[in-house]
Amino acid sequence: MSGSISKSKSPAEKSPGRAAKASQVASNRVVIFDTTLRDGEQSPGASMNLEEKIRIAGLLEEMGVDVIEAGFPIASNGDFEAVREIAKLVKTASVCGLARAGRMDIDRAWEALQHAARPRIHTFLSTSALHMKYKLQMTPEAVHQAVIDSVSYARNLCDDVEWSPEDGSRTDHDFLCRTVESAIKSGAGTINIPDTVGYAVPEEFAALIRMLVERVPNIDKAIISVHCHNDLGLAVANSLAAVGAGARQVECTINGLGERAGNCAMEEIVMALKTRQDAMPYVTGVKTDYITRASRLVSTITGFVVQPNKAIVGANAFAHESGIHQDGMLKHAGTYEIMTPESVGLNRSTLVMGKHSGRHAFKMKLQELGFDLGDNALADTFRRFKDLADRKKEIFDEDITALVDDEVTRAHQRVKFVSLQVVAGSKGPQTAELELDIDGELHHTKTTGNGPVDATFNAIHALVPHDARLQLYQVHAVTEGTDAQAEVTVRLEEMGKSVNGQGADPDTLVASARAYLHALNKLFTKRAKTAPKAMSA
Ligand code: KIV
Ligand code: ZN
């Protein structure tokens, strides 16, 4: 970093600030740092809008996450705004903004974090020979100096600074020790060691952490964190090995969302620590019964479906199909179940209400499910619930959740769904008759297509001409049964930017139209996102 502040006395020497926190953290407490909104959002197709990020951040805070990395403020106005709004709203968790090792990045992160109750600046710079030579085109000496300058600069602004040597797991040990020591001297209270390309294996990664504990003289002044990518499927194993070796912060994402093969999955790390206390006597502050809700929220918003056999949150994670297993389960749940579904917030589908349920009971149910709707949204959702109850015999918690998600996403749409009539079947042509409310005016059209979905999307196209390309069309049933609601995800791409839309309805085609319109409305409001050069985190 050029033109850095005076280094007559390092910030850590001036005042220990958050760096002192390292020694205050209980020795078996693992800090959970969630980066779903930053590293998770960096996976192609997983972009989220402001309102969606706020919903996820609210849930992360409620579930007891310690640090929420809300974005990379210099990356775009959208990221900046998300960090700023989340910083204003979140009170108990630390809110973190990412910054490269430059004043402009750090200033922008600090600007976004101004109103946070607990702000954290996370600054990073590559330290591996490969990255320094080819990506940064900087000498090790220049990198070392930039670490000192950037961390000192950040620490002069903010008490809580985290520093990451990008590609840390492939960095020369002597150089890693030197930069880590300097970062701590310059005021970093957390040192995060990333396995940026998911290359490490558990024993080796644990040895790396032990090496830092043994060789960096001031390491006790910082919390060691790890940030593992899952390219070899080892992100959770590497993170657990690192905790055993002395790391006390784990960076992770809900559902393991993240670049390429993703990041360490929060639900897996937290449940592994909780379930295997005998082997790993560490605790986190996460309320595990929020896990299922968080997983579903992130999956719905991003359109990234959770594979059925995914640990902890997959649809089959607690299903026992085979006769032998079912027999064992009936005799004693412990025979085949190492954790209860309830411990991750997976309650067996509960039948909630029917068409005779009143508004008060509905409101109570919403509160029980964690939704707090304003009067208008409540009235609209109640109306749709009644409509659903007329069409569907049994209404489950999942149905209500899908309804609310759908209603929340529709709140500020310029183009609203009004009605759809489709003629489908083997004797074509399939036709769709669609009515939309566009900026308060009703518009109507009738179109044909190669199948009912195509006809429906053609009708939308006729009423709202646009150049967006359909990248993903995905349907899944909210509950069991042929009268189940369909939850549809549509991903649209325009000029290199993609957005996800969701829609739910017992009629798959209505759900499809709603999902398409949701995505289209998002495209209309999406701000231009331009990533600065060489953005790679
Ligand atoms: O993977 C990585 O190295 C990162 C850093 C910014 C921590 O995401
Ligand atoms: Zn990463």
XYZ file of C-alpha atoms and ligand atoms in Angstrom:
546
model
C 0.000 0.000 0.000
C 1.489 3.336 -0.936
C 1.503 6.457 1.228
C 0.646 4.681 4.471
C 0.234 6.361 7.840
C 3.154 7.063 10.151
C 4.391 3.971 11.944
C 6.187 5.675 14.814
C 4.229 3.532 17.248
C 2.147 0.596 16.087
C -1.565 0.682 17.017
C -1.203 -2.555 18.959
C 1.486 -0.906 21.053
C -0.687 2.178 21.539
C -3.692 0.255 22.806
C -4.352 -3.446 22.725
C -8.052 -2.900 21.780
C -9.742 -5.965 20.384
C -6.409 -7.711 20.108
C -6.593 -8.161 23.867
C -9.791 -10.101 23.358
C -7.753 -13.142 22.349
C -6.809 -13.869 25.904
C -10.346 -13.161 27.126
C -12.023 -15.811 24.988
C -12.645 -18.997 26.942
C -10.046 -21.473 25.848
C -12.602 -23.936 24.482
C -14.902 -21.391 22.827
C -14.837 -21.407 19.021
C -15.916 -18.150 17.380
C -18.245 -18.743 14.434
C -17.607 -16.308 11.601
C -20.218 -16.580 8.879
C -19.296 -15.472 5.373
C -22.425 -16.606 3.498
C -23.090 -13.003 2.472
C -19.535 -12.424 1.217
C -17.687 -15.577 0.138
C -20.992 -17.430 -0.274
C -22.402 -14.731 -2.499
C -19.271 -14.902 -4.651
C -20.404 -18.253 -6.092
C -21.657 -17.655 -9.630
C -25.452 -17.400 -9.627
C -25.800 -16.924 -5.860
C -26.201 -13.170 -5.894
C -28.665 -11.764 -3.384
C -30.348 -8.397 -3.146
C -30.292 -6.081 -0.164
C -33.545 -7.240 1.347
C -32.485 -10.892 1.073
C -29.116 -10.191 2.679
C -30.839 -8.386 5.528
C -33.142 -11.360 6.101
C -30.202 -13.758 6.223
C -28.158 -11.476 8.494
C -31.130 -11.157 10.881
C -31.417 -14.913 11.129
C -27.656 -15.367 11.584
C -27.713 -12.917 14.462
C -30.720 -14.616 16.044
C -29.017 -18.004 15.803
C -25.999 -16.756 17.730
C -23.337 -16.363 15.042
C -20.440 -14.291 16.453
C -19.265 -12.477 13.331
C -21.215 -11.785 10.137
C -19.076 -10.926 7.126
C -21.678 -8.869 5.290
C -19.795 -8.072 2.083
C -16.849 -6.526 0.278
C -17.789 -2.834 0.345
C -15.490 -1.631 -2.429
C -16.644 -4.373 -4.800
C -19.885 -2.605 -5.719
C -22.444 -0.124 -4.492
C -24.714 -3.083 -3.745
C -22.104 -4.660 -1.461
C -21.432 -1.329 0.210
C -25.104 -0.721 0.867
C -25.616 -4.254 2.202
C -22.758 -3.919 4.682
C -23.987 -0.484 5.758
C -27.604 -1.569 6.277
C -26.661 -4.781 8.056
C -24.226 -2.834 10.244
C -27.095 -0.566 11.297
C -29.434 -3.418 12.132
C -27.257 -6.045 13.806
C -26.636 -5.428 17.480
C -25.161 -8.507 19.102
C -22.908 -9.990 16.420
C -19.846 -8.254 14.996
C -20.377 -7.053 11.437
C -17.379 -7.375 9.196
C -16.464 -5.800 5.852
C -13.718 -7.186 3.600
C -10.967 -4.985 2.158
C -7.840 -5.568 0.092
C -4.597 -4.076 1.355
C -5.173 -0.565 0.098
C -6.387 2.638 1.666
C -9.331 3.012 -0.696
C -10.602 -0.466 0.140
C -10.114 -0.004 3.864
C -11.708 3.457 3.880
C -14.705 2.132 1.974
C -15.096 -0.799 4.386
C -14.870 1.541 7.353
C -17.402 3.919 5.807
C -19.850 1.032 5.421
C -19.264 -0.116 8.999
C -19.708 3.323 10.600
C -22.972 2.501 12.350
C -22.112 -0.998 13.495
C -22.336 -1.756 17.207
C -19.343 -4.075 16.717
C -17.490 -3.262 13.505
C -14.672 -5.392 12.162
C -12.417 -4.676 9.191
C -11.069 -7.795 7.504
C -8.120 -7.027 5.281
C -6.142 -9.542 3.235
C -3.142 -9.898 0.965
C -1.676 -12.915 -0.800
C 1.512 -14.326 0.694
C 2.262 -17.491 -1.310
C 5.163 -17.301 -3.768
C 2.772 -18.156 -6.602
C 0.303 -15.385 -5.798
C 2.985 -12.787 -5.047
C 4.772 -13.448 -8.321
C 1.874 -13.872 -10.751
C -1.153 -12.232 -9.192
C 0.298 -9.333 -7.225
C 3.594 -8.996 -9.089
C 5.127 -7.809 -5.849
C 8.285 -8.857 -4.046
C 7.979 -10.516 -0.631
C 9.498 -7.379 0.929
C 6.841 -5.172 -0.649
C 4.101 -7.561 0.483
C 5.463 -7.574 4.031
C 5.479 -3.785 4.102
C 1.962 -3.636 2.661
C 0.742 -5.933 5.441
C 2.168 -3.591 8.079
C 0.772 -0.516 6.348
C -2.695 -1.903 5.682
C -3.230 -3.439 9.105
C -1.927 -0.309 10.868
C -4.152 1.860 8.713
C -7.218 -0.293 9.410
C -6.445 -0.462 13.107
C -6.235 3.324 13.341
C -9.839 3.377 12.147
C -11.307 0.339 13.863
C -10.545 -1.479 17.097
C -11.289 -4.878 15.656
C -9.090 -5.854 12.706
C -8.695 -9.267 11.119
C -5.861 -10.022 8.731
C -5.675 -12.895 6.232
C -2.648 -14.078 4.242
C -4.494 -15.210 1.130
C -3.324 -18.660 -0.053
C -1.891 -19.031 3.455
C -1.820 -22.828 3.330
C 0.614 -22.702 0.367
C 2.820 -19.977 1.839
C 6.452 -20.481 2.814
C 6.467 -21.032 6.592
C 9.183 -18.516 7.426
C 7.430 -15.832 5.422
C 4.044 -16.721 6.925
C 5.448 -16.431 10.464
C 7.045 -13.096 9.622
C 3.898 -11.549 8.131
C 1.651 -12.915 10.897
C 3.951 -11.502 13.574
C 3.993 -8.112 11.836
C 0.215 -8.092 11.360
C -0.286 -8.708 15.085
C 2.265 -6.012 15.966
C 0.377 -3.649 13.657
C -2.873 -4.265 15.503
C -4.638 -7.327 14.083
C -6.668 -9.094 16.782
C -7.574 -12.034 14.561
C -5.233 -13.845 12.202
C -7.132 -15.868 9.659
C -5.300 -18.613 7.777
C -7.099 -19.365 4.529
C -6.831 -22.554 2.565
C -7.876 -20.470 -0.408
C -7.779 -23.196 -3.032
C -8.896 -26.093 -0.821
C -5.549 -27.838 -1.195
C -4.711 -28.722 2.406
C -5.271 -32.061 4.104
C -6.182 -32.243 7.801
C -2.903 -33.383 9.415
C -0.868 -30.955 7.370
C -3.252 -28.068 8.078
C -3.233 -28.818 11.818
C 0.572 -28.885 11.700
C 0.558 -25.465 10.025
C -1.533 -24.006 12.849
C 0.687 -25.664 15.476
C 3.735 -24.260 13.697
C 2.289 -20.729 13.989
C 1.452 -21.268 17.669
C 4.996 -22.433 18.344
C 6.962 -20.000 16.193
C 5.160 -16.635 16.161
C 6.292 -14.892 19.363
C 3.183 -12.693 19.818
C 0.591 -15.218 18.610
C -1.096 -15.234 22.044
C -2.218 -11.646 21.343
C -4.482 -12.789 18.521
C -7.192 -15.317 17.855
C -6.216 -17.790 15.165
C -8.935 -18.285 12.605
C -9.217 -20.658 9.655
C -11.015 -20.270 6.348
C -11.155 -23.495 4.369
C -12.437 -24.075 0.869
C -13.901 -27.404 -0.096
C -12.215 -28.283 -3.390
C -11.178 -31.705 -2.090
C -14.225 -32.064 0.170
C -12.004 -31.463 3.213
C -13.081 -27.997 4.368
C -14.836 -29.205 7.525
C -12.175 -31.814 8.334
C -9.409 -29.224 7.891
C -11.251 -26.699 10.062
C -11.793 -29.256 12.847
C -8.143 -30.308 12.690
C -7.145 -26.652 12.976
C -9.356 -26.189 16.054
C -7.619 -29.160 17.647
C -4.306 -27.433 16.935
C -5.279 -24.103 18.485
C -7.535 -22.182 16.077
C -10.446 -20.535 17.868
C -12.379 -18.995 14.999
C -13.844 -20.897 12.062
C -15.029 -19.137 8.924
C -17.927 -20.886 7.283
C -21.118 -20.526 5.273
C -24.633 -21.891 5.475
C -24.971 -25.015 3.282
C -21.252 -24.684 2.494
C -22.096 -22.063 -0.125
C -19.066 -20.424 -1.708
C -16.717 -20.136 -4.655
C -16.107 -23.309 -6.682
C -16.785 -26.255 -4.337
C -17.729 -23.853 -1.549
C -16.586 -23.114 1.975
C -16.649 -25.014 5.246
C -20.353 -25.697 6.003
C -21.484 -24.016 9.197
C -24.088 -26.643 10.047
C -21.486 -29.401 9.783
C -18.789 -27.743 11.860
C -21.239 -26.699 14.576
C -22.982 -30.072 14.782
C -19.691 -31.980 14.697
C -18.460 -29.989 17.696
C -21.771 -30.407 19.515
C -22.181 -34.117 18.789
C -18.590 -35.171 19.453
C -17.888 -33.291 22.676
C -16.095 -36.420 23.874
C -13.507 -36.146 21.096
C -13.551 -32.362 20.585
C -14.322 -30.477 23.815
C -15.095 -27.108 22.211
C -18.249 -25.010 22.226
C -19.822 -22.479 19.896
C -22.536 -19.919 20.590
C -24.782 -21.157 17.761
C -28.334 -22.186 18.632
C -28.405 -25.324 16.552
C -32.185 -25.508 16.303
C -31.999 -22.611 13.818
C -29.919 -24.626 11.385
C -32.721 -26.036 9.234
C -34.414 -22.650 8.908
C -31.153 -20.962 7.926
C -30.374 -23.687 5.408
C -33.803 -23.387 3.779
C -33.673 -19.612 3.691
C -30.279 -19.549 1.982
C -31.285 -22.299 -0.436
C -34.551 -20.572 -1.357
C -32.922 -17.185 -1.854
C -29.981 -18.408 -3.907
C -31.718 -21.224 -5.783
C -28.833 -23.525 -4.728
C -30.625 -26.744 -3.911
C -29.272 -28.771 -1.007
C -28.400 -32.294 -2.146
C -30.698 -34.867 -0.438
C -27.812 -36.743 1.191
C -26.031 -33.604 2.431
C -24.935 -33.930 6.073
C -27.209 -32.254 8.651
C -29.515 -30.371 6.254
C -30.150 -32.772 3.357
C -33.719 -34.054 2.985
C -32.514 -37.586 3.795
C -30.184 -36.648 6.653
C -32.659 -38.000 9.213
C -34.647 -40.407 7.024
C -34.456 -44.108 7.810
C -35.672 -46.165 4.877
C -34.178 -49.610 5.269
C -36.166 -52.157 7.254
C -33.236 -53.041 9.527
C -32.637 -49.394 10.387
C -36.321 -48.697 10.965
C -36.547 -51.690 13.263
C -33.513 -50.521 15.211
C -34.895 -46.975 15.437
C -38.179 -48.258 16.838
C -36.325 -50.171 19.546
C -33.933 -47.335 20.426
C -33.368 -44.109 18.419
C -29.693 -44.166 19.362
C -29.115 -47.277 17.258
C -28.942 -45.277 14.042
C -29.352 -41.630 15.070
C -26.345 -39.756 16.449
C -28.241 -36.470 16.818
C -31.943 -35.724 16.932
C -33.785 -33.967 14.112
C -35.092 -31.532 16.719
C -31.530 -30.473 17.623
C -31.176 -28.946 14.143
C -34.696 -27.528 14.175
C -36.179 -30.213 11.997
C -39.573 -30.864 13.473
C -41.578 -33.557 11.810
C -44.081 -31.798 9.534
C -46.806 -30.449 11.749
C -50.294 -30.099 10.485
C -51.119 -26.558 11.368
C -54.442 -25.340 10.272
C -57.235 -25.637 7.828
C -59.699 -23.359 6.136
C -61.558 -22.640 9.369
C -58.527 -21.230 11.137
C -58.920 -17.582 12.001
C -56.638 -14.597 11.553
C -55.501 -14.638 15.183
C -54.444 -18.307 15.054
C -52.659 -17.594 11.775
C -50.779 -14.680 13.311
C -49.753 -16.844 16.278
C -48.507 -19.522 13.892
C -46.439 -16.978 12.004
C -44.849 -15.840 15.250
C -44.067 -19.432 16.190
C -42.338 -19.855 12.818
C -40.310 -16.706 13.438
C -42.129 -14.295 11.106
C -43.129 -10.831 12.157
C -45.167 -9.275 9.348
C -46.524 -5.755 9.112
C -50.309 -5.273 8.890
C -50.512 -5.151 5.099
C -48.255 -8.150 4.536
C -50.186 -10.044 7.218
C -53.523 -9.283 5.529
C -52.197 -10.354 2.102
C -50.606 -13.530 3.437
C -53.753 -14.432 5.376
C -55.824 -14.015 2.220
C -53.467 -16.326 0.345
C -53.508 -18.806 3.223
C -57.319 -18.972 3.038
C -57.125 -19.438 -0.701
C -54.555 -22.207 -0.247
C -56.679 -23.895 2.436
C -59.571 -24.006 -0.024
C -57.427 -25.822 -2.560
C -55.222 -28.028 -0.391
C -56.512 -30.543 2.153
C -53.759 -30.214 4.728
C -51.608 -27.174 5.465
C -48.175 -27.737 7.015
C -45.586 -25.409 8.535
C -43.605 -25.671 5.295
C -46.626 -24.396 3.333
C -46.909 -21.329 5.538
C -43.164 -20.663 5.271
C -43.325 -20.889 1.461
C -46.322 -18.559 1.398
C -44.623 -15.952 3.546
C -41.393 -16.174 1.536
C -43.409 -15.676 -1.624
C -45.376 -12.760 -0.194
C -42.274 -11.018 1.197
C -40.550 -11.228 -2.179
C -43.558 -9.656 -3.928
C -43.871 -6.662 -1.665
C -42.295 -3.983 -3.862
C -42.708 -5.398 -7.337
C -43.455 -3.158 -10.304
C -44.809 -6.052 -12.312
C -47.297 -8.131 -10.351
C -48.958 -11.412 -11.124
C -52.751 -11.215 -11.412
C -54.001 -14.405 -13.106
C -52.981 -17.231 -15.411
C -55.006 -19.696 -17.433
C -53.087 -22.444 -19.238
C -54.160 -25.079 -21.730
C -51.734 -28.010 -21.535
C -51.679 -31.648 -22.596
C -50.628 -33.811 -25.510
C -52.848 -32.130 -28.100
C -51.052 -28.843 -28.648
C -50.667 -26.015 -29.034
C -50.231 -25.232 -25.366
C -51.470 -21.745 -24.597
C -51.149 -19.328 -21.713
C -53.518 -16.462 -21.002
C -51.860 -14.082 -18.604
C -52.892 -10.946 -16.772
C -50.316 -8.718 -15.091
C -50.446 -5.489 -13.130
C -47.633 -3.306 -14.517
C -47.057 -0.099 -12.574
C -50.692 -0.142 -11.457
C -52.256 -0.889 -14.884
C -53.753 -4.210 -15.949
C -52.334 -5.855 -19.076
C -53.482 -9.051 -20.735
C -52.169 -11.419 -23.407
C -52.584 -14.904 -24.832
C -49.606 -16.803 -26.281
C -48.583 -20.291 -27.324
C -45.387 -22.181 -26.616
C -43.545 -25.450 -26.764
C -45.203 -26.756 -23.602
C -47.086 -24.926 -20.857
C -44.011 -23.446 -19.125
C -42.711 -22.065 -22.405
C -46.160 -20.635 -23.207
C -46.296 -18.978 -19.775
C -42.836 -17.441 -20.088
C -43.625 -16.310 -23.650
C -46.685 -14.523 -22.302
C -44.550 -12.696 -19.749
C -42.144 -11.798 -22.519
C -44.983 -10.419 -24.637
C -46.214 -8.165 -21.841
C -42.778 -7.217 -20.501
C -40.253 -7.293 -23.364
C -36.711 -7.891 -22.083
C -33.369 -9.382 -23.126
C -32.714 -11.512 -20.064
C -31.769 -15.134 -20.676
C -33.216 -17.998 -18.650
C -30.296 -19.725 -16.910
C -32.101 -21.970 -14.473
C -35.626 -23.296 -14.048
C -36.104 -25.549 -11.062
C -39.153 -26.969 -9.295
C -39.466 -28.712 -5.990
C -42.411 -29.752 -3.867
C -42.715 -27.981 -0.521
C -44.346 -31.002 1.170
C -45.424 -34.490 0.198
C -48.593 -35.320 -1.755
C -49.876 -34.469 -5.202
C -51.602 -31.349 -3.884
C -48.291 -30.036 -2.472
C -47.239 -26.493 -3.264
C -44.589 -26.209 -5.933
C -41.667 -23.933 -5.144
C -40.054 -22.714 -8.350
C -36.708 -20.988 -8.769
C -35.894 -19.062 -11.924
C -32.468 -17.566 -12.664
C -32.266 -14.817 -15.285
C -29.093 -13.390 -16.712
C -28.676 -10.020 -18.393
C -25.377 -8.434 -19.395
C -23.357 -10.786 -17.225
C -25.483 -10.283 -14.121
C -27.783 -12.939 -12.808
C -30.676 -12.818 -10.366
C -32.791 -15.519 -8.757
C -36.554 -15.418 -8.397
C -38.818 -17.675 -6.376
C -42.532 -18.419 -6.484
C -44.776 -20.822 -4.621
C -48.246 -22.100 -5.431
C -50.076 -25.445 -5.605
C -50.229 -24.833 -9.373
C -46.718 -25.333 -10.761
C -47.349 -22.959 -13.667
C -48.590 -20.165 -11.414
C -45.523 -20.718 -9.204
C -43.371 -20.583 -12.361
C -44.906 -17.298 -13.495
C -44.461 -15.811 -10.021
C -40.825 -16.935 -9.894
C -40.080 -15.499 -13.343
C -41.702 -12.184 -12.404
C -39.796 -12.071 -9.144
C -36.509 -12.438 -11.011
C -37.560 -9.887 -13.623
C -38.501 -7.335 -10.963
C -35.114 -7.853 -9.372
C -33.390 -7.167 -12.674
C -35.293 -3.885 -12.951
C -34.083 -2.715 -9.562
C -30.606 -4.154 -9.667
C -27.932 -1.551 -9.541
C -24.900 -1.724 -11.780
C -22.329 -3.904 -10.079
C -18.774 -3.408 -11.234
C -16.025 -5.357 -9.626
C -12.649 -3.649 -9.383
C -9.679 -5.151 -11.182
C -8.071 -8.309 -9.816
C -10.864 -8.835 -7.344
C -10.162 -12.247 -5.959
C -11.111 -13.186 -2.466
O -10.428 -17.793 0.301
C -9.811 -16.799 0.726
O -8.585 -16.767 0.779
C -10.599 -15.652 1.146
C -9.878 -14.594 1.916
C -10.341 -13.233 1.573
C -10.043 -14.859 3.382
O -11.792 -15.631 0.947
Zn -12.590 -17.700 0.603
